[in-house]
XYZ file of C-alpha atoms in Angstrom:
240
model
C 0.000 0.000 0.000
C 1.246 3.520 -0.755
C 2.189 5.744 2.175
C 0.480 9.132 2.427
C 2.725 11.815 3.915
C 0.559 14.467 5.559
C 2.276 17.716 4.636
C 1.818 20.838 2.552
C 3.531 20.846 -0.817
C 6.448 23.230 -1.037
C 7.216 23.189 2.690
C 10.421 21.919 4.295
C 8.560 18.821 5.498
C 7.512 18.080 1.923
C 11.070 18.597 0.691
C 12.377 16.168 3.297
C 9.771 13.547 2.356
C 10.968 13.478 -1.261
C 14.696 13.913 -0.601
C 16.837 11.594 -2.696
C 13.825 10.049 -4.433
C 12.868 9.941 -8.077
C 9.404 11.520 -8.312
C 6.660 11.296 -10.924
C 7.400 14.749 -12.340
C 10.767 13.348 -13.506
C 9.457 10.091 -14.963
C 9.298 11.546 -18.477
C 13.029 12.225 -18.267
C 13.724 8.647 -17.150
C 11.726 7.257 -20.070
C 13.257 9.587 -22.670
C 15.888 8.213 -25.043
C 18.032 9.557 -27.835
C 17.697 8.156 -31.354
C 20.482 5.672 -30.636
C 18.640 4.441 -27.544
C 20.956 6.245 -25.144
C 19.739 8.160 -22.116
C 19.797 11.957 -22.166
C 22.234 14.224 -20.321
C 19.404 15.265 -18.017
C 19.002 11.626 -16.959
C 22.553 11.605 -15.611
C 22.238 15.088 -14.113
C 19.148 14.127 -12.126
C 20.800 10.911 -10.946
C 23.828 12.828 -9.667
C 21.598 15.374 -7.936
C 19.661 12.653 -6.117
C 22.902 10.854 -5.245
C 24.145 14.055 -3.655
C 20.962 14.355 -1.596
C 21.306 10.778 -0.352
C 24.967 11.210 0.560
C 24.713 14.604 2.263
C 21.194 14.286 3.617
C 20.538 17.797 2.335
C 18.591 19.326 -0.522
C 20.120 22.020 -2.689
C 17.613 24.804 -3.243
C 17.526 25.390 -6.991
C 14.956 28.160 -6.741
C 11.727 28.420 -8.703
C 11.016 29.574 -12.218
C 8.288 32.017 -13.186
C 6.231 29.149 -14.613
C 6.547 27.209 -11.348
C 5.459 30.201 -9.264
C 2.550 30.845 -11.602
C 1.424 27.234 -11.324
C 1.565 27.342 -7.530
C -0.466 30.545 -7.429
C -3.147 29.358 -9.865
C -3.481 25.789 -8.618
C -5.948 26.465 -5.744
C -8.462 28.270 -7.964
C -8.107 25.608 -10.659
C -8.741 22.856 -8.103
C -11.805 24.661 -6.767
C -13.148 25.137 -10.296
C -12.617 21.438 -11.029
C -14.673 20.535 -7.961
C -17.469 22.833 -9.094
C -17.508 21.516 -12.657
C -17.380 17.834 -11.693
C -19.450 18.046 -8.488
C -16.638 16.475 -6.491
C -14.585 17.441 -3.456
C -10.899 17.302 -4.366
C -8.781 16.167 -1.425
C -5.410 17.905 -1.109
C -2.541 15.448 -0.642
C 1.006 16.344 0.344
C 3.102 13.449 -0.887
C 2.527 9.815 -1.804
C 5.430 7.484 -1.076
C 5.493 4.189 -2.973
C 5.325 1.054 -0.857
C 8.983 0.309 -1.659
C 9.951 3.830 -0.467
C 12.054 4.324 -3.607
C 9.852 6.774 -5.506
C 7.060 9.244 -4.875
C 4.311 11.429 -6.291
C 2.854 14.824 -5.366
C -0.725 14.799 -6.700
C -2.707 17.992 -6.975
C -5.648 16.144 -5.412
C -7.262 12.780 -4.859
C -10.777 12.427 -6.256
C -12.967 9.934 -4.421
C -11.548 6.462 -3.884
C -10.075 5.841 -7.334
C -9.236 9.166 -8.978
C -6.365 11.637 -9.146
C -6.290 15.244 -10.322
C -3.261 16.720 -12.068
C -3.375 20.435 -12.903
C -1.215 22.067 -15.555
C -1.397 25.819 -16.066
C -0.707 26.741 -19.668
C -0.640 30.140 -21.293
C -3.322 30.631 -23.996
C -0.942 30.144 -26.931
C 0.095 26.789 -25.460
C -3.351 25.775 -24.242
C -5.364 26.438 -27.420
C -3.701 23.751 -29.620
C -4.630 21.086 -27.059
C -8.321 21.592 -27.859
C -7.787 20.216 -31.361
C -5.377 17.433 -30.417
C -6.802 13.971 -29.907
C -5.640 11.657 -27.186
C -3.767 12.280 -23.974
C -0.853 14.758 -24.127
C 2.281 12.661 -24.559
C 4.419 15.057 -22.529
C 2.331 14.341 -19.422
C 1.813 10.600 -19.887
C 4.789 9.406 -17.817
C 3.940 11.630 -14.866
C 0.241 10.785 -14.886
C 0.617 7.031 -15.415
C 3.409 7.078 -12.852
C 1.087 8.777 -10.399
C -1.561 6.101 -10.896
C 1.086 3.420 -10.433
C 2.478 4.869 -7.189
C -0.881 5.864 -5.692
C -2.481 2.598 -6.858
C -5.477 4.424 -8.336
C -7.550 3.760 -11.439
C -7.904 7.025 -13.338
C -6.485 10.526 -13.534
C -7.976 13.784 -14.787
C -5.477 16.135 -16.401
C -6.817 19.672 -16.127
C -5.279 22.223 -18.493
C -6.052 25.636 -17.095
C -5.597 29.348 -17.582
C -7.752 32.083 -15.984
C -10.717 33.180 -18.134
C -9.915 30.574 -20.801
C -12.114 27.521 -21.506
C -11.163 24.570 -19.315
C -9.887 21.344 -20.848
C -10.019 18.118 -18.821
C -8.629 14.887 -20.262
C -9.097 11.612 -18.415
C -6.730 8.655 -18.628
C -7.088 5.213 -17.107
C -4.316 2.896 -15.993
C -2.256 1.653 -18.924
C -0.832 -1.560 -17.499
C 1.481 -2.205 -20.464
C 3.000 1.265 -20.149
C 3.200 0.976 -16.360
C 5.215 -2.234 -16.683
C 7.695 -0.421 -18.927
C 7.774 2.445 -16.460
C 8.399 0.067 -13.582
C 11.297 -1.552 -15.432
C 12.924 1.803 -16.162
C 12.489 2.970 -12.565
C 14.175 -0.179 -11.257
C 17.020 0.389 -13.685
C 17.359 4.028 -12.622
C 17.236 3.302 -8.894
C 19.752 0.464 -9.194
C 22.187 2.760 -11.003
C 21.527 5.525 -8.480
C 22.304 3.243 -5.542
C 25.524 2.068 -7.199
C 26.573 5.677 -7.680
C 25.876 6.459 -4.021
C 27.881 3.466 -2.799
C 30.784 4.240 -5.131
C 30.963 7.832 -3.897
C 30.784 6.774 -0.269
C 33.699 4.388 -0.799
C 35.919 7.102 -2.271
C 36.505 8.974 0.984
C 39.066 11.728 0.353
C 40.795 11.836 -3.005
C 43.588 14.287 -3.769
C 45.135 14.859 -7.168
C 47.723 17.440 -8.207
C 47.583 18.068 -11.921
C 49.975 20.406 -13.773
C 49.284 21.029 -17.451
C 47.532 17.699 -17.767
C 50.353 15.753 -16.086
C 50.844 14.674 -12.515
C 53.514 16.245 -10.317
C 55.697 13.143 -10.773
C 55.648 13.472 -14.546
C 56.475 17.159 -14.305
C 59.397 16.464 -11.960
C 60.912 13.934 -14.394
C 60.696 16.477 -17.210
C 62.444 19.107 -15.089
C 65.282 16.679 -14.247
C 65.866 15.937 -17.940
C 66.067 19.644 -18.740
C 68.533 20.285 -15.909
C 70.711 17.414 -17.133
C 70.942 19.000 -20.575
C 71.835 22.392 -19.145
C 74.633 20.828 -17.078
C 76.325 19.305 -20.093
C 74.335 16.244 -20.835
C 74.422 16.871 -24.573
C 72.619 20.187 -24.684
C 74.062 23.658 -25.328
C 75.563 25.532 -22.386
C 74.259 28.896 -21.435
C 76.909 31.385 -20.412
C 76.426 34.523 -18.362
């Protein structure tokens, strides 16, 4: 069973609950691949960031973007509007920790016993094209299916919202085939993350002195050869 962490999103308690964990908002990055099947640079960057959190026990504050602040500000009114339109009572949830405690999800709300609400604020020029696109937005599939997987729920409503614009709500149900792929990739990511953590912990203190791409020992040998030449070892003498 998933573990519900009773906290307010954005607070220090919430940050601590998700420290060192891969969360649903990053699942798209884990699933992404280059044309050759290789993982992206962001994949490795996120892994190193989480490794650092696990090793130090601290979270580095990376600040918030304008889009993130806007989403936080608009989310409460969007959630209230959703409740009015659907005749439901969205339940605010802080953080959902998977039963294996290796991943988590911060839903915008739980709906009844089986549903989840995910709110995305999008400016009009980004929102409008979604009204003519069929199917569930691909860029949000990993996060939403990942949320259903972690929370062990059946369906999720993706609400695309901007003040005074028409509201678009797209519902998706559990895609078990996709979730199995997601689960496999998460295991792969977490295994690699744990190996990285253990490797870094085993390093301890490492000191290297590098001069022009060579170690001090190499540089010293070069200096000795030059001195030998200056002292008559086959090189020209320098007179003063």
